[in-house]
Every structure is written in C-alpha cells, then in structure tokens.
Coordinates of C-alpha atoms in Angstrom, one line a residue:
M65 CA -24.5 -53.7 2.0
V66 CA -21.5 -55.0 3.6
F67 CA -20.7 -51.5 5.1
L68 CA -24.2 -51.5 6.5
V69 CA -23.8 -54.9 8.0
A70 CA -20.5 -54.1 9.7
C71 CA -21.9 -50.8 11.1
T72 CA -24.8 -52.9 12.6
M73 CA -22.4 -55.3 14.2
H74 CA -20.4 -52.6 15.7
I75 CA -23.5 -50.9 17.2
M76 CA -24.6 -54.3 18.7
I77 CA -21.2 -55.1 20.1
D78 CA -21.2 -51.5 22.0
L79 CA -24.7 -51.9 23.3
L80 CA -24.4 -55.6 24.4
P81 CA -22.5 -54.9 27.7
K82 CA -24.9 -52.1 28.7
L83 CA -27.7 -54.3 28.1
E84 CA -26.1 -56.9 30.4
K85 CA -25.6 -54.4 33.0
R86 CA -29.1 -53.0 32.9
A87 CA -30.4 -56.7 33.1
A88 CA -28.2 -57.6 36.1
G89 CA -29.3 -54.3 37.8
P90 CA -31.8 -55.8 40.3
D91 CA -29.5 -58.3 41.5
T92 CA -26.4 -56.0 42.2
G93 CA -28.4 -54.1 44.9
N94 CA -27.6 -50.8 43.3
G95 CA -31.0 -50.0 42.1
G96 CA -30.2 -50.6 38.5
C97 CA -27.4 -48.1 38.5
Q98 CA -25.1 -48.4 35.5
C99 CA -22.1 -47.1 37.3
A100 CA -18.9 -49.3 37.2
H101 CA -17.8 -47.8 40.6
I102 CA -18.6 -45.1 43.2
P103 CA -16.1 -42.2 42.8
S104 CA -16.5 -41.3 46.5
E105 CA -15.4 -44.7 47.7
E106 CA -12.5 -44.5 45.2
V107 CA -11.3 -41.2 46.6
G108 CA -11.6 -42.2 50.1
S109 CA -9.7 -45.5 49.8
W110 CA -7.0 -43.3 47.8
G111 CA -6.8 -41.1 50.8
K112 CA -6.4 -43.8 53.1
Q113 CA -3.7 -45.3 51.0
R114 CA -1.7 -42.1 51.1
I115 CA -2.2 -42.0 55.0
R116 CA -1.0 -45.7 55.2
S117 CA 2.1 -45.0 53.0
A118 CA 3.6 -42.6 55.5
V119 CA 3.6 -45.1 58.4
E120 CA 3.5 -48.7 57.1
P121 CA 6.8 -50.0 55.6
G122 CA 4.8 -51.9 52.9
W123 CA 3.4 -48.5 51.4
P124 CA 6.5 -46.3 51.2
D125 CA 5.9 -42.8 50.0
K126 CA 8.9 -41.3 48.0
H127 CA 8.3 -37.8 49.5
T128 CA 8.2 -39.0 53.2
L129 CA 11.8 -37.6 53.7
R130 CA 12.0 -34.8 50.9
I131 CA 8.7 -33.4 52.3
L132 CA 10.7 -31.3 54.6
Q133 CA 12.9 -29.6 51.8
D134 CA 12.6 -26.8 49.6
F135 CA 14.9 -23.9 48.7
S136 CA 13.4 -21.3 46.5
N137 CA 12.0 -18.0 45.9
E138 CA 8.8 -18.8 44.2
P139 CA 5.9 -21.2 45.3
N140 CA 6.6 -23.9 42.8
S141 CA 10.3 -23.8 43.0
N142 CA 10.7 -27.3 44.4
L143 CA 9.6 -28.6 41.0
T144 CA 12.3 -30.0 38.9
S145 CA 12.6 -30.3 35.0
H146 CA 9.5 -31.7 33.4
S147 CA 11.6 -34.3 32.0
L148 CA 12.6 -35.7 35.2
E149 CA 10.8 -39.0 35.9
K150 CA 7.9 -38.3 38.1
I151 CA 7.3 -41.9 39.3
T152 CA 9.8 -44.0 41.0
A153 CA 9.4 -47.9 40.7
I154 CA 8.0 -49.3 43.9
G155 CA 10.9 -51.7 44.0
E156 CA 13.4 -48.7 44.2
R157 CA 11.5 -47.0 47.0
L158 CA 11.5 -50.2 49.0
E159 CA 15.3 -50.4 48.6
A160 CA 15.6 -46.7 49.5
F161 CA 13.7 -47.3 52.8
K162 CA 15.6 -50.1 53.8
R163 CA 18.9 -48.1 53.5
M164 CA 17.2 -45.3 55.7
K165 CA 17.4 -47.9 58.7
Q166 CA 20.8 -46.8 59.5
F167 CA 19.4 -43.7 61.1
A168 CA 16.9 -45.5 63.2
G169 CA 19.1 -47.3 65.9
A170 CA 22.1 -49.2 66.1
A171 CA 20.7 -52.6 67.0
D172 CA 17.1 -52.5 67.2
N173 CA 15.6 -53.7 64.0
Q174 CA 12.1 -52.4 65.1
K175 CA 13.2 -48.7 65.4
T176 CA 11.1 -46.2 63.6
L177 CA 12.3 -45.2 60.1
I178 CA 13.3 -41.6 59.4
G179 CA 10.2 -41.2 57.3
D180 CA 8.0 -42.5 60.1
A181 CA 10.0 -40.2 62.7
I182 CA 8.9 -37.2 60.5
V183 CA 5.3 -37.9 60.5
Q184 CA 5.2 -39.0 64.2
G185 CA 7.9 -36.8 65.9
L186 CA 7.4 -33.3 64.2
S187 CA 4.5 -31.1 64.8
P188 CA 4.9 -28.0 62.4
L189 CA 2.1 -25.9 64.1
T190 CA 2.2 -26.3 67.7
H191 CA 4.6 -23.9 69.0
P192 CA 4.7 -19.9 68.8
F193 CA 8.5 -19.5 68.4
L194 CA 9.8 -22.8 66.8
L195 CA 8.8 -23.9 63.3
F196 CA 8.8 -27.5 64.2
I197 CA 9.0 -29.2 67.6
T198 CA 10.1 -32.9 68.2
H199 CA 8.3 -35.1 70.7
R200 CA 8.4 -38.9 71.6
H201 CA 5.5 -41.1 71.1
N202 CA 3.0 -41.0 74.1
E203 CA 2.4 -44.8 75.1
A204 CA -0.7 -43.7 77.0
N205 CA -2.4 -42.7 73.5
A206 CA -1.0 -45.6 71.5
E207 CA -4.1 -47.5 71.6
D208 CA -5.9 -44.5 70.0
D209 CA -3.5 -44.6 67.0
E210 CA -4.5 -46.4 63.9
Y211 CA -0.9 -47.1 63.0
P212 CA 1.1 -47.1 66.2
P213 CA 5.0 -46.8 65.8
T214 CA 7.4 -49.7 66.3
G215 CA 10.0 -47.4 68.2
D216 CA 11.3 -44.1 69.1
V217 CA 13.8 -41.8 67.2
T218 CA 15.5 -39.2 69.0
A219 CA 16.3 -35.9 67.4
D220 CA 20.1 -36.4 67.9
S221 CA 19.7 -39.6 65.4
Y222 CA 18.1 -37.4 62.7
P223 CA 20.6 -36.4 59.7
N224 CA 22.0 -33.1 60.0
W225 CA 19.9 -31.4 57.3
L226 CA 16.7 -32.4 59.5
R227 CA 18.4 -31.1 62.7
F228 CA 18.8 -27.8 60.8
H229 CA 15.2 -27.5 60.0
I230 CA 14.2 -28.4 63.6
G231 CA 16.3 -25.6 64.8
I232 CA 14.6 -23.0 62.5
N233 CA 12.6 -20.4 64.9
R234 CA 10.8 -17.1 64.6
Y235 CA 14.0 -15.1 65.0
E236 CA 16.7 -16.8 62.8
L237 CA 17.5 -19.8 60.7
Y238 CA 19.9 -21.0 63.2
S239 CA 21.4 -20.2 66.6
R240 CA 24.7 -18.3 67.0
H241 CA 26.3 -21.6 68.6
N242 CA 24.4 -24.1 66.7
S243 CA 26.7 -27.1 66.5
V244 CA 24.7 -28.7 63.7
L245 CA 25.8 -25.9 61.2
D246 CA 29.4 -27.1 60.9
A247 CA 28.3 -30.7 60.7
L248 CA 25.7 -29.8 57.8
L249 CA 28.5 -27.9 56.0
K250 CA 30.8 -30.9 56.0
D251 CA 27.8 -33.0 54.7
L252 CA 27.4 -30.5 51.8
V253 CA 30.8 -31.2 50.7
T254 CA 31.4 -34.9 51.4
Q255 CA 27.9 -36.6 51.1
R256 CA 27.7 -38.7 48.3
I257 CA 25.4 -37.4 45.5
T258 CA 22.8 -39.9 44.4
S259 CA 20.6 -37.9 42.0
V260 CA 20.6 -34.6 40.1
A261 CA 17.8 -32.8 38.2
M262 CA 17.4 -29.2 36.7
K263 CA 15.5 -26.8 38.7
S264 CA 12.6 -25.4 37.0
G265 CA 12.2 -21.6 36.7
G266 CA 14.9 -18.9 37.0
T267 CA 17.0 -17.5 34.3
Q268 CA 20.2 -19.3 34.6
L269 CA 21.0 -23.1 35.3
K270 CA 20.9 -24.4 38.7
L271 CA 20.7 -28.2 39.8
I272 CA 19.0 -30.0 42.6
M273 CA 21.3 -32.4 44.2
T274 CA 20.1 -35.2 46.5
F275 CA 22.6 -36.9 49.0
Q276 CA 23.0 -40.4 50.3
N277 CA 21.3 -39.3 53.6
Y278 CA 18.3 -38.0 51.8
G279 CA 19.3 -34.3 52.0
Q280 CA 19.1 -31.9 49.4
A281 CA 20.8 -28.7 48.2
L282 CA 20.9 -26.3 45.3
F283 CA 24.1 -26.3 43.2
K284 CA 25.1 -23.3 41.2
P285 CA 28.0 -24.0 39.0
M286 CA 31.1 -21.9 38.5
K287 CA 30.5 -19.4 35.5
Q288 CA 33.2 -16.8 36.1
T289 CA 36.7 -16.8 37.5
R290 CA 37.3 -14.9 40.7
E291 CA 39.1 -12.0 39.0
Q292 CA 36.5 -11.3 36.2
E293 CA 34.1 -8.4 37.0
T294 CA 30.7 -7.8 35.5
P295 CA 31.1 -6.1 32.3
P296 CA 30.1 -2.4 32.7
D297 CA 27.5 -2.6 29.7
F298 CA 25.7 -5.3 31.4
F299 CA 22.0 -4.8 33.0
Y300 CA 21.8 -6.2 36.6
F301 CA 19.2 -8.6 35.5
S302 CA 21.4 -10.2 32.8
D303 CA 24.4 -10.5 35.0
F304 CA 26.0 -13.8 35.7
E305 CA 25.0 -15.6 39.0
R306 CA 28.4 -16.5 40.8
H307 CA 28.9 -19.5 42.8
N308 CA 31.5 -17.8 45.1
A309 CA 28.9 -15.0 45.8
E310 CA 26.5 -17.5 47.3
I311 CA 29.4 -18.8 49.5
A312 CA 30.6 -15.4 50.6
A313 CA 27.0 -14.1 51.2
F314 CA 26.5 -16.8 53.7
H315 CA 29.6 -16.0 55.7
L316 CA 29.0 -12.2 55.5
D317 CA 25.4 -12.8 56.8
R318 CA 26.7 -14.8 59.8
I319 CA 29.4 -11.9 60.4
L320 CA 26.6 -9.3 60.5
D321 CA 24.9 -11.7 63.0
F322 CA 21.7 -11.9 61.0
R323 CA 21.7 -15.7 60.4
R324 CA 19.2 -15.4 57.6
V325 CA 21.0 -17.0 54.7
P326 CA 20.7 -21.0 54.6
P327 CA 24.1 -22.8 54.9
V328 CA 26.2 -22.8 51.9
A329 CA 29.4 -24.5 51.2
G330 CA 31.7 -24.8 48.0
R331 CA 32.4 -28.1 46.6
L332 CA 34.4 -29.6 43.9
V333 CA 31.9 -31.8 41.8
N334 CA 33.0 -34.6 39.2
M335 CA 30.8 -33.7 36.3
T336 CA 30.9 -37.2 34.9
R337 CA 30.4 -39.4 38.0
E338 CA 28.4 -37.1 40.1
I339 CA 26.2 -35.4 37.7
R340 CA 25.9 -37.2 34.2
D341 CA 25.9 -40.9 35.6
V342 CA 23.2 -40.3 38.5
T343 CA 20.9 -38.1 36.7
R344 CA 17.5 -39.2 35.2
D345 CA 16.8 -35.8 33.8
K346 CA 17.0 -36.7 30.0
K347 CA 17.2 -33.0 29.0
L348 CA 20.0 -32.4 31.3
W349 CA 21.9 -35.6 30.2
R350 CA 21.5 -34.9 26.4
T351 CA 23.5 -31.5 26.8
F352 CA 26.7 -33.1 27.9
F353 CA 29.5 -33.2 25.4
I354 CA 33.3 -33.2 25.1
S355 CA 35.0 -30.0 24.1
P356 CA 37.7 -29.6 21.6
A357 CA 40.1 -29.2 24.6
N358 CA 39.0 -32.7 25.6
N359 CA 37.1 -31.4 28.7
V360 CA 33.6 -32.6 29.8
C361 CA 30.9 -29.9 29.2
F362 CA 27.2 -29.4 29.6
Y363 CA 24.7 -26.4 29.4
G364 CA 21.2 -27.8 30.6
E365 CA 18.0 -25.7 29.9
C366 CA 17.3 -22.1 31.1
S367 CA 16.6 -18.5 29.9
Y368 CA 19.9 -17.0 29.9
Y369 CA 23.5 -18.8 29.2
C370 CA 22.3 -22.3 28.3
S371 CA 23.7 -23.0 25.0
T372 CA 26.9 -24.4 23.7
E373 CA 28.5 -21.2 23.5
H374 CA 27.9 -20.7 27.3
A375 CA 28.6 -24.3 28.2
L376 CA 29.9 -25.1 31.7
C377 CA 33.2 -27.1 31.3
G378 CA 35.3 -28.9 33.7
R379 CA 39.1 -29.4 34.1
P380 CA 38.8 -32.1 32.5
D381 CA 35.6 -33.0 34.3
Q382 CA 36.0 -31.2 37.6
I383 CA 33.9 -28.2 38.3
Q384 CA 33.5 -25.9 41.2
G385 CA 30.2 -24.9 42.4
S386 CA 28.1 -23.8 45.5
L387 CA 25.7 -26.0 47.5
A388 CA 22.9 -24.2 49.5
A389 CA 21.0 -26.4 51.9
F390 CA 17.2 -26.7 51.3
L391 CA 14.8 -25.1 53.7
P392 CA 11.8 -27.1 54.9
D393 CA 9.4 -28.0 52.1
L394 CA 6.3 -25.8 51.5
A395 CA 4.0 -28.7 52.3
L396 CA 5.2 -28.6 56.0
A397 CA 6.4 -24.9 56.4
K398 CA 4.9 -22.6 54.0
R399 CA 6.5 -19.5 53.0
K400 CA 5.0 -16.2 51.9
T401 CA 6.6 -14.2 49.0
W402 CA 6.5 -10.5 49.4
R403 CA 7.5 -8.0 46.6
N404 CA 10.3 -5.7 47.8
P405 CA 9.0 -2.1 48.0
W406 CA 12.4 -1.1 46.5
R407 CA 12.3 -3.5 43.7
R408 CA 13.9 -2.3 40.5
S409 CA 12.0 -1.8 37.1
Y410 CA 14.1 -4.8 35.3
H411 CA 13.7 -2.8 32.4
K412 CA 16.2 -1.0 30.0
R413 CA 14.6 2.3 29.9
K414 CA 11.9 2.6 32.7
K415 CA 12.8 3.7 36.4
A416 CA 10.8 2.3 39.5
E417 CA 8.8 4.9 41.5
W418 CA 11.3 4.9 44.4
E419 CA 13.8 6.1 41.9
V420 CA 12.0 9.4 41.0
D421 CA 10.2 10.1 44.3
P422 CA 12.4 11.2 47.2
D423 CA 9.4 10.8 49.7
Y424 CA 8.7 7.2 48.6
C425 CA 9.5 5.7 52.0
D426 CA 6.6 7.6 53.6
E427 CA 4.1 5.9 51.7
V428 CA 5.9 2.5 52.5
K429 CA 5.6 3.3 56.2
Q430 CA 1.8 3.7 56.0
T431 CA 1.4 0.3 54.1
P432 CA 1.1 -3.0 55.9
P433 CA 3.2 -4.8 57.1
Y434 CA 5.8 -1.9 57.2
D435 CA 3.4 0.3 59.3
R436 CA 4.2 -1.8 62.5
G437 CA 6.5 -4.2 63.9
S438 CA 10.1 -4.7 62.7
R439 CA 9.5 -5.4 59.0
L440 CA 10.9 -2.1 57.8
L441 CA 14.0 -2.6 60.0
D442 CA 14.3 -6.0 58.4
I443 CA 14.2 -4.3 54.8
M444 CA 17.0 -1.9 56.0
D445 CA 19.2 -4.8 57.4
M446 CA 18.6 -6.4 53.7
T447 CA 19.6 -3.1 52.1
I448 CA 22.9 -2.8 54.0
F449 CA 23.5 -6.6 53.4
D450 CA 23.0 -6.2 49.6
F451 CA 25.0 -3.0 49.4
L452 CA 28.1 -4.6 51.1
M453 CA 28.0 -7.2 48.4
G454 CA 27.1 -4.9 45.4
N455 CA 23.7 -7.1 44.9
M456 CA 21.1 -5.1 42.7
D457 CA 19.1 -8.2 42.3
R458 CA 16.5 -8.3 45.2
H459 CA 13.0 -8.3 43.7
H460 CA 11.3 -10.4 46.2
Y461 CA 11.8 -11.9 49.7
E462 CA 10.3 -14.6 51.8
T463 CA 9.0 -15.2 55.4
F464 CA 7.7 -18.1 57.0
E465 CA 4.0 -18.0 57.1
K466 CA 3.6 -19.5 60.4
F467 CA 5.1 -16.6 62.4
G468 CA 3.1 -14.0 60.5
N469 CA 4.5 -10.5 60.1
D470 CA 6.5 -10.5 63.2
T471 CA 9.5 -12.6 62.0
F472 CA 12.7 -12.3 60.2
I473 CA 13.3 -11.9 56.3
I474 CA 15.1 -15.0 54.6
H475 CA 18.0 -13.8 52.5
L476 CA 17.8 -16.1 49.5
D477 CA 19.4 -16.0 46.1
N478 CA 22.4 -14.0 46.5
G479 CA 24.4 -15.0 43.3
R480 CA 24.6 -11.6 41.7
G481 CA 26.6 -10.0 44.5
F482 CA 30.4 -9.4 44.4
G483 CA 30.2 -8.7 40.7
K484 CA 32.1 -5.5 40.8
H485 CA 34.9 -4.5 43.3
S486 CA 35.7 -1.2 41.5
H487 CA 32.3 0.4 41.8
D488 CA 29.9 1.0 44.6
E489 CA 26.2 1.0 43.5
L490 CA 24.9 3.8 45.7
S491 CA 21.3 3.3 44.5
I492 CA 21.2 0.1 46.6
L493 CA 21.4 2.3 49.7
V494 CA 18.4 4.5 48.6
P495 CA 15.9 2.7 51.1
L496 CA 18.1 3.5 53.9
S497 CA 18.7 7.1 53.0
Q498 CA 15.0 7.6 52.3
C499 CA 13.8 6.0 55.6
C500 CA 16.5 6.8 58.0
R501 CA 15.7 3.9 60.1
V502 CA 18.1 1.1 61.4
R503 CA 18.0 -1.6 64.1
R504 CA 20.2 -0.7 67.1
S505 CA 21.8 -4.1 67.1
T506 CA 22.7 -3.7 63.3
H507 CA 24.2 -0.1 64.1
L508 CA 26.3 -1.6 66.7
R509 CA 27.5 -4.3 64.7
L510 CA 28.5 -1.9 61.8
Q511 CA 30.3 0.3 64.3
L512 CA 32.3 -2.6 65.6
L513 CA 33.1 -4.1 62.1
A514 CA 34.5 -0.6 61.2
K515 CA 37.1 -0.9 64.1
E516 CA 40.7 -1.8 63.1
E517 CA 40.8 -4.8 65.4
Y518 CA 37.4 -6.1 64.1
Q519 CA 37.7 -5.0 60.5
L520 CA 35.0 -6.7 58.2
S521 CA 37.5 -7.6 55.6
H522 CA 39.7 -9.4 58.0
L523 CA 36.7 -11.4 59.5
M524 CA 35.5 -12.5 56.2
E525 CA 38.9 -13.6 55.0
E526 CA 39.2 -15.6 58.3
S527 CA 35.8 -17.2 57.9
L528 CA 36.1 -17.9 54.1
V529 CA 39.4 -19.9 54.8
R530 CA 37.4 -22.8 56.2
D531 CA 35.5 -23.3 52.8
R532 CA 36.8 -26.0 50.5
L533 CA 37.0 -23.5 47.5
H534 CA 39.3 -21.2 49.3
P535 CA 40.1 -18.4 48.3
V536 CA 36.4 -17.5 47.8
L537 CA 36.9 -13.9 47.2
I538 CA 40.0 -12.0 45.8
Q539 CA 41.5 -9.2 48.0
P540 CA 39.8 -6.2 46.0
H541 CA 36.5 -7.6 46.9
L542 CA 37.4 -7.8 50.6
E543 CA 38.7 -4.1 50.6
A544 CA 35.5 -3.1 48.8
M545 CA 33.4 -4.2 51.7
D546 CA 35.4 -2.1 54.1
R547 CA 34.9 0.9 51.8
R548 CA 31.2 0.3 51.5
L549 CA 30.7 -0.2 55.3
R550 CA 32.2 3.5 55.8
L551 CA 29.5 4.7 53.1
V552 CA 26.8 2.9 55.2
L553 CA 27.8 4.6 58.5
Q554 CA 28.2 8.0 56.7
V555 CA 24.4 7.8 55.3
L556 CA 23.4 6.9 59.0
A557 CA 25.4 9.6 60.4
V558 CA 23.6 12.1 58.1
C559 CA 20.3 10.8 59.3
V560 CA 21.0 11.1 62.9
E561 CA 22.0 14.6 62.4
K562 CA 19.0 15.4 60.5
E563 CA 16.5 13.4 62.6
G564 CA 18.2 12.6 66.0
Y565 CA 19.5 9.3 67.3
S566 CA 16.3 8.2 68.9
N567 CA 14.3 8.7 65.7
V568 CA 16.9 6.7 63.6
V569 CA 18.2 3.9 65.8
E570 CA 15.5 1.5 67.1
A571 CA 15.4 -1.5 69.1
Y572 CA 12.8 -4.4 68.9
F573 CA 12.0 -7.2 71.0
L574 CA 9.6 -9.8 70.0
L575 CA 7.4 -11.3 72.8
N576 CA 4.8 -13.7 71.5
T577 CA 3.1 -11.8 68.7
D578 CA 3.6 -8.4 70.3
V579 CA 6.4 -6.0 69.3
L580 CA 7.7 -3.7 72.0
L581 CA 9.4 -0.5 70.7
L582 CA 12.1 0.8 73.0

C-alpha cells in the first residue's frame, strides 16, 4: 500500500505542472500550446548575439582574432586536443580585449579594436587576385550599419601576422620584397607565448602556440641532432619530423623563388615557463617529468614517438624547435585539399600505380585539374623542391579555394626533409622524368643556382645564418643539395633531347581566370 501511494503521488506531481499550463493556455495568447518556448525565436536571438559579439565590446568573441589563422593539411587541423578547455570565461575574454587596444591607436580611446577591424576592414571575397582586401569605413553608409564603428584602423597598425595574411594573393604567399616578412620572423622568435595546446591529428607531436599579439604558430620540437641521419631500415612514413628541416625548407623555397612555404623561424623555448606553465591542456601537462639527468621532459599524445622512451628533454629546460606562422583560418579563407597524383602507397609491401606504370603521367595529363592551366607545372616545382630536400612524404597538397585551379600550391609540412645527406632518393624525381614538363622560370633559376657564383649551397648557408638556431644544416646536407640540383638538370636535359625544348620548358602567365600558354 505504501508503494502504491508513493507511485500515485509521483504521478500527480508530474502531471500537475502540465495541467496548470493547459489551464493557463487561453490567457497566454498561444492558443493553448504547451511549448515552453519557440525554437525559431531562440535560434534567431542566438544568431543576433553572435553578430553582436563581433562588433560590440560588451559581447567579445574569443575567435574574433584567431578566425584568420590556421596552419594545416587537414580540414579540421585547427582543432586542438580535446582536453583543451573549449570555453573561456567571459572575464578573461574582456581582459584580453582590453589588452588589444594597444593596436587600435596611440591616443584615441575610441579607436576600433583589432577584432572589429577584421570584421569591418577585411573583405575575403571581393578581389580576383588578393585573398583579402582592406578598406576604410564609408561614412556615407554609416547610417545603414546596425553597429557603426567607433574609429578606423589602418593596415599599418595591424600586427605582423595579420599583415602577412593580407598580403597573400593568387600567385604567392608573400611578395619578393615584402617588408613584413622579416618583422614576422622576428615576432616568431621574440613574442611572448601566452598559451600552448597540442595539435590534433598527425603522427607526431606538434604544439599550437599563441603569442601576446594574438598571432599563432605551429611548434615542432627538436627530435634529432643535426648530425643524425634517418636509419636505413626506417620507412619514409615512420621517419622523424625534424625542426631544422622546416626551417631550411622555408629558406630553400625563397631561394627557388617559389614563395609557397609559410614563414618559419627557429626558437629556443623554455619548456617550464613557456610550455608547462602556460598550457591549459591537461593531457599535455600530465606528460611533463624530470629525467634522471635532472632535465625537464615531456612527450604529449600522438600516433608515433609519444612515450616516456621517446620523450623530448631540454638542457635542462631549454629545447629547440621550429615555429611556422599560421595561414588564415578556414572560416575566412577556405583551402582545398588535393591528393598528390604521385602519392606513395604508405605500405610496407605495396607499390603505388606510378611506380609500376611508366606511362602514368599520360593519364594524369587528361585528368582535371592537370589537363589545363599551370597545375601540372606546379606539381613539377613541388617535385624538384622535395627532391632537393630528400622529402618522400608528400601525400596531399593544398590550394586556396577562392582562386580556383589557377593558383599556386602551398608547400606545407616539410619536416621529413633533410634526413639523409648520403643518399639521393631518385624515385622522388619520377613525376619530372615521366612528364618531362617544367616551368621556364624554374628552369632558369635552377641553371643559375648551378653556376659557381650563385651556387645553391652557398646561398642557403648565407640565408640560414640569419636564423636564431644557426647552424640549421650541417655541411654534408648543403653539399647534397648541389649534387641533387645537377641530377635535376640532367633529367631535364634528357627530356629536352627526347621531346625538344619547346615541348618541355613552358611559361604561363595568369590573367584573371585565363591561362595563356607561350
């Protein structure tokens, strides 16, 4: 009886609120609807709140600045470890936005914040050649704006990472004489690190570092000494990712006049003060320990080499690493990921189709986007770039979606280069020998770098001296690049002899969306 009475009371308690709502139906104006709220109105108000957060200081959005940044080879690569706190306290965000006022102007307290400037001053999809354009607010249309700005911010007042993003265009990541580049490289080395998190995805540990000026970079810690070579029994897909390879790849890309590698600089990082003490990634923090040699070590979480046996240890808490500047976030500048036609099998026993079919390039030439435009020539540029480094790990590549197929390939993720100076992996050159095509400007540049007065190894050595972690490459790696350059020219010479100069060496000029072949 007690049990039945208790059940009856629970049922009455559950039904009482519903009966009250039904009884109050005629007075609410909702026609007796028992709904507690209208979903469509809630969604609409949420959308307005998101818009308001981008322009009103009282509703700061933590992604207002970082929305322009991403460095990756996967669509979800800007996600950090799942253990990272996803939501920042409102008070912290308000304090962060107060600090951002230093970029807004010297004396005017009403100047627009950087986050507002991004919303109001950048137009991602309004120019055929530029990724972004900056514009000043039009006062004539101020009355039509729901949230008019309180001031103007010029492009010169932007932090260097944002100025780098603004300079990206259809043809290159940065211009040949871009003054922002040196300033950005200096920022990568000197800016105070405010937060650190593990980057999700990938086989080896990489860290996303955020700086005081809200820029971000991808940190690859030192795993090998300069003198160590990749063991001969290692497969290419299980090789270490080297921090000095990322640095050297950026300088090689500039010397080849490609300008398709995001800026990279070497930095000596204090593991205690600049990683452990500033991270909110609990999974990363828990992997720190003190080694028997009294050095600070950590190993993080990843697919390969993230264990106590493969821990990254400082001396005693200092560690070298490469810092690669982030590209604009996918939300503002979408990138398309393409499978490399000459992708390796990534299998211990199987071979890829191009490794067994000598006429494989004929099929590629008939397949979009390689059947027109300069994409096939870009693949040849990337092939030469990888061969000079000895990089066998080029499974995908990316382009900016806005520019369609008539744009350059971004050379990302070069950490597996410069692993063996005593061996030249000729299979990397197969695309060039099968297709027998090369851009004329690339061919002329290679011929120039083969001359004694402009020798590639000398130019690389002079360029790398400016990096904080000099020497970045040992002498055998520099000499290996000269040797490999001669091999590239030999392959092209055979192609020219077989097919004729005009059929091998081509020049393309991009005009709007048309490609003219000369």
